[in-house]
Backbone as a ProteinNet text record, in pm:
[ID]
protein_1_A
[PRIMARY]
MELMGTTIHALYFKWKRSECHMPEKCGRFGICQESKCVACPSPNGLLPWSKKCSSPKLPHCSDGVAVTTDVRYYEIEGVDYFSSAYIYMGGKMY
[TERTIARY]
-363.7	-405.1	-409.5	-517.9	-527.9	-492.2	-404.3	-365	-348.1	-437.6	-429.7	-436.2	-515.8	-527.5	-422.8	-321.2	-210.3	-212.3	-198.1	-207.9	-64.8	-69.6	58.8	48.3	146.1	144.6	199.5	290.8	349.8	411.9	390.7	445.9	536.2	658.7	757.3	809	823.6	889.1	1033.6	1134.4	1268.9	1333.5	1393.9	1474.3	1601.6	1689.7	1826.2	1810	1826.9	1809.3	1949.3	1942.1	2066.2	2033.1	2136.5	2128.8	2100.2	2123.6	2096.6	1948.2	1862.9	1723.6	1670.3	1764.7	1718	1714.9	1611.8	1597.4	1721.2	1769.5	1886.5	2009.5	2033.3	2157.1	2276.2	2287	2400.7	2365.4	2273.7	2226.5	2123.3	2087.3	1986.6	2037	2168.5	2218.7	2328.1	2368.8	2474.9	2430.1	2522.9	2497.5	2544.7	2455.7	2481.6	2492.2	2595.2	2617.1	2664.9	2592	2628.5	2642.2	2545.8	2537.1	2650	2719.1	2819.2	2793.5	2820.9	2816.1	2940.6	2924.1	3034	3067.8	2971.7	2992.8	2890	2928.9	2850.7	2848.9	2737.5	2720.7	2768	2844.2	2887.3	2873.5	2884.8	2884.7	3005.4	3109.4	3227.5	3233.2	3121.3	3117.5	3104.1	3134.6	3118.4	3243.1	3220.5	3327.3	3315.4	3422.7	3411.3	3312.6	3231.7	3137.8	3190.8	3117.4	3149.3	3017.9	3018.1	2902.8	2857	2941.3	2910.2	2838.2	2819.9	2754.1	2610	2585.7	2451.8	2423.8	2300.7	2267.7	2315	2339.8	2382.7	2294.4	2345.2	2264.5	2224	2096.7	2048.9	2037.5	2064.5	2059.1	1906.1	1886.1	1751.7	1712.3	1582	1534.4	1563.8	1603.4	1645.7	1534.5	1480.3	1376.4	1259.2	1222.2	1123.7	1154.5	1284.3	1333.4	1405.2	1364.3	1419.1	1564.1	1654.3	1792.1	1811.7	1863.6	1883.4	2018.1	2020.6	2134.3	2147	2262.2	2276.2	2312.6	2219.1	2248.8	2233.3	2340.4	2338.4	2366.4	2305.1	2333.6	2404.2	2488.4	2564.3	2473.8	2466.6	2390.7	2457.4	2388.5	2443.1	2365.3	2436.9	2366.1	2370.2	2268.6	2264.7	2236.5	2166.9	2137.6	1982.4	1939.7	1796.8	1763.1	1643	1589.3	1470	1458.2	1337.2	1327	1202	1181.9	1214.4	1171.7	1204.7	1141.8	1210.5	1155.9	1088.9	1100.4	1050.8	927	845.4	719.9	736.9	694.4	693.8	558.8	574.3	449.9	471.6	428	436	573.2	672.3	798.3	901.2	849.9	935.9	939.7	1060.6	1069.7	1054.6	974.3	952.3	992.6
10355.4	10308.1	10155.4	10093.1	9946.5	9883.4	9791.2	9731.1	9575.3	9500.5	9358.1	9318.2	9371.6	9337.9	9383.5	9454.3	9506	9655.3	9708.5	9848.7	9907.3	9998.6	10061	10208.6	10255.6	10395.4	10490.3	10446.8	10531.4	10442.4	10481.7	10410.2	10506.4	10458.6	10541.4	10464.3	10535.1	10482.7	10541.2	10458.2	10511.7	10498.5	10601.1	10601.3	10670.7	10654.3	10717.8	10861.3	10940.2	11087.3	11139.9	11250.6	11313.4	11465.3	11546.8	11683.6	11711.9	11610.8	11618.3	11640	11601.5	11612.1	11761.1	11842.7	11979.1	12060.4	12130.6	12208.1	12299.8	12288.8	12367.8	12364.2	12246.6	12227.2	12267.8	12232.3	12262.3	12364.3	12450.2	12545.7	12483.2	12549	12501.3	12401.2	12391.8	12308.4	12203.5	12220.7	12117.5	11981.6	11895.9	11753.6	11725	11666.2	11632.1	11484.4	11439.6	11305.3	11284.3	11205.5	11181.3	11315	11395.7	11530.2	11629.9	11598.1	11692	11731.1	11861.8	11907.2	11857.6	11778.3	11716.8	11752.7	11799.2	11829.3	11930.1	11983.7	12079.6	12030.9	12002.1	11961.9	12072.1	12041.7	12135.9	12066.4	12144.2	12083.6	11987.7	12000.9	11924.6	11809.9	11788.4	11683	11741.3	11667.5	11711.6	11782.2	11909.5	11980.6	11983.3	12010.3	12023.9	12122.1	12100.5	12194	12317.1	12435.6	12565	12637.5	12746.5	12818.9	12886.1	12890.1	12961.7	12856.2	12726.8	12633.6	12678.6	12686.5	12727.5	12682.6	12681.9	12642.2	12744.1	12713.7	12813.7	12932.6	13044.1	13172.4	13177.9	13184.3	13206.3	13353	13391.9	13532.5	13573.4	13691.9	13749.4	13781.9	13784.4	13821.4	13962.7	13995.8	14127.3	14185.6	14292.5	14358.1	14259.2	14178.3	14078	13962.9	13952.4	13851.1	13746.5	13626.8	13517	13494	13473.7	13447.3	13299.8	13234	13084.9	13064.7	12971.9	12929.9	12781.8	12725.5	12582.3	12545	12501.3	12467.6	12314	12251.7	12101.9	12071.9	11972.3	11923.3	11791.2	11771.3	11653.8	11550.2	11431.7	11320.9	11259.2	11256.1	11202.7	11076.3	10960.1	10838.4	10799.4	10739.4	10688.9	10794.9	10904.9	11017.5	11026.7	11042.9	11053	11204.3	11236.6	11375	11373.5	11463.3	11478.3	11635.8	11672.2	11822.2	11844.1	11761.3	11772.1	11658.3	11609.6	11507	11580.4	11699.1	11783.7	11855	11894.4	11960.7	12100.1	12202.8	12343.3	12371.5	12418.1	12456.5	12580.9	12694.1	12820.3	12865	12857.7	12903.3	12805.7	12681.3	12576.4	12460.2	12391.1	12271	12151.3	12053.9	11939	11811
-8772.6	-8894	-8878.6	-8939.1	-8929.4	-9069.1	-9064.4	-9194.6	-9162.5	-9231.6	-9217.4	-9068.6	-8986.9	-8844.4	-8755.7	-8808.7	-8722.8	-8719.4	-8601.2	-8583.2	-8621.3	-8713.2	-8756.4	-8719.1	-8633.2	-8579.1	-8681.8	-8764.2	-8866.1	-8974.6	-9098.4	-9205.8	-9282.8	-9296.1	-9371.3	-9483.9	-9596	-9712.6	-9715.4	-9724.1	-9722.4	-9864.3	-9897.9	-10028.5	-9999.9	-10089.6	-10081.6	-10094	-9975.8	-9984	-10013.4	-10090.9	-10138.3	-10157	-10135.5	-10161.8	-10311.4	-10393.7	-10534	-10565	-10463.1	-10483.2	-10456.7	-10406.7	-10376.4	-10505.4	-10526	-10657.1	-10684.5	-10795.4	-10840.8	-10750.2	-10686.6	-10601.4	-10682	-10812.9	-10896.7	-11006.3	-10969.2	-11069.6	-11161.1	-11259.1	-11364.9	-11449.2	-11467.3	-11584.4	-11527.7	-11410	-11354.1	-11319.7	-11313	-11278.3	-11140	-11065.2	-10922.4	-10909.5	-10828.4	-10801.2	-10658.5	-10574.2	-10434.6	-10359.8	-10379.1	-10304.7	-10339.8	-10461.2	-10505.2	-10652.6	-10676.3	-10815.7	-10887	-10994.5	-11052.6	-11197.2	-11274.7	-11415.2	-11473	-11584.5	-11660.7	-11806.3	-11869.4	-12006.3	-12095.6	-12205.1	-12305.7	-12439.9	-12546.5	-12686.3	-12700.7	-12615.8	-12632.1	-12530.1	-12457.6	-12357.7	-12222	-12117.5	-11978.3	-11935.1	-11875.2	-11817.4	-11667.8	-11607.3	-11451.8	-11420.1	-11311.7	-11274.6	-11206.1	-11240.3	-11172	-11152	-11072.8	-11058.3	-11196.4	-11285.6	-11415.2	-11508.9	-11458.9	-11551.3	-11583.9	-11714.5	-11754.8	-11898.9	-11939.6	-12079	-12169.9	-12298.7	-12399.7	-12408.3	-12428.6	-12443	-12585.5	-12619	-12759.4	-12790.8	-12913.9	-12954	-12958.1	-12937.3	-12932.4	-13083.5	-13108	-13242.8	-13276.1	-13396	-13429.5	-13532	-13485.9	-13570.8	-13611.9	-13526.2	-13554	-13636.5	-13670.5	-13768.3	-13674.9	-13691.3	-13621.9	-13650	-13555.6	-13578.4	-13570.9	-13675	-13664.5	-13596.9	-13510.7	-13430.8	-13426.1	-13436.7	-13426.7	-13286.9	-13210.4	-13070	-13061.5	-12998.8	-12989.5	-12838.5	-12796.3	-12657.8	-12654.1	-12562.3	-12543.3	-12481.1	-12541.9	-12488.7	-12359.3	-12253.8	-12127.1	-12104.3	-12087.6	-12056.2	-11919.3	-11858.5	-11726.8	-11622.6	-11663.4	-11584.8	-11569.4	-11440	-11414.2	-11410	-11451.4	-11440.4	-11356.7	-11268.6	-11187.4	-11159.1	-11140.9	-11113.6	-10964.2	-10875.5	-10738	-10655.1	-10562.5	-10472.3	-10353.2	-10348.6	-10241.5	-10271.1	-10176.7	-10201	-10140.2	-10221.9	-10174.2	-10106.8	-9981.1	-9904.3	-9820.1	-9880	-9814.3	-9758.7	-9852.2	-9824.3	-9762.3	-9751.4	-9690.8	-9782.3	-9784.5	-9869.8	-9771.3	-9810.7	-9733.1	-9807.3
[MASK]
++++++++++++++++++++++++++++++++++++++++++++++++++++++++++++++++++++++++++++++++++++++++++++++

């Protein structure tokens, strides 16, 4: 590749890689920090993470009638969300 008169054989962008970028490293609802599962959000705040960490289960509709449920989420500040820093290509993550 030619860039401003200089031949560049490879150009790499480096960023802090972490296992936290792996899809569902801590399940669908867990919080990952420095490659470790550290917490699980709950209505009462953050709880220690476990494999049982999941979003609240909502009741199913009964006889076509919607069931009202009060679901609240704990606000977590200073947390980034991303779907994935990896690309899925034919069964492999890159």
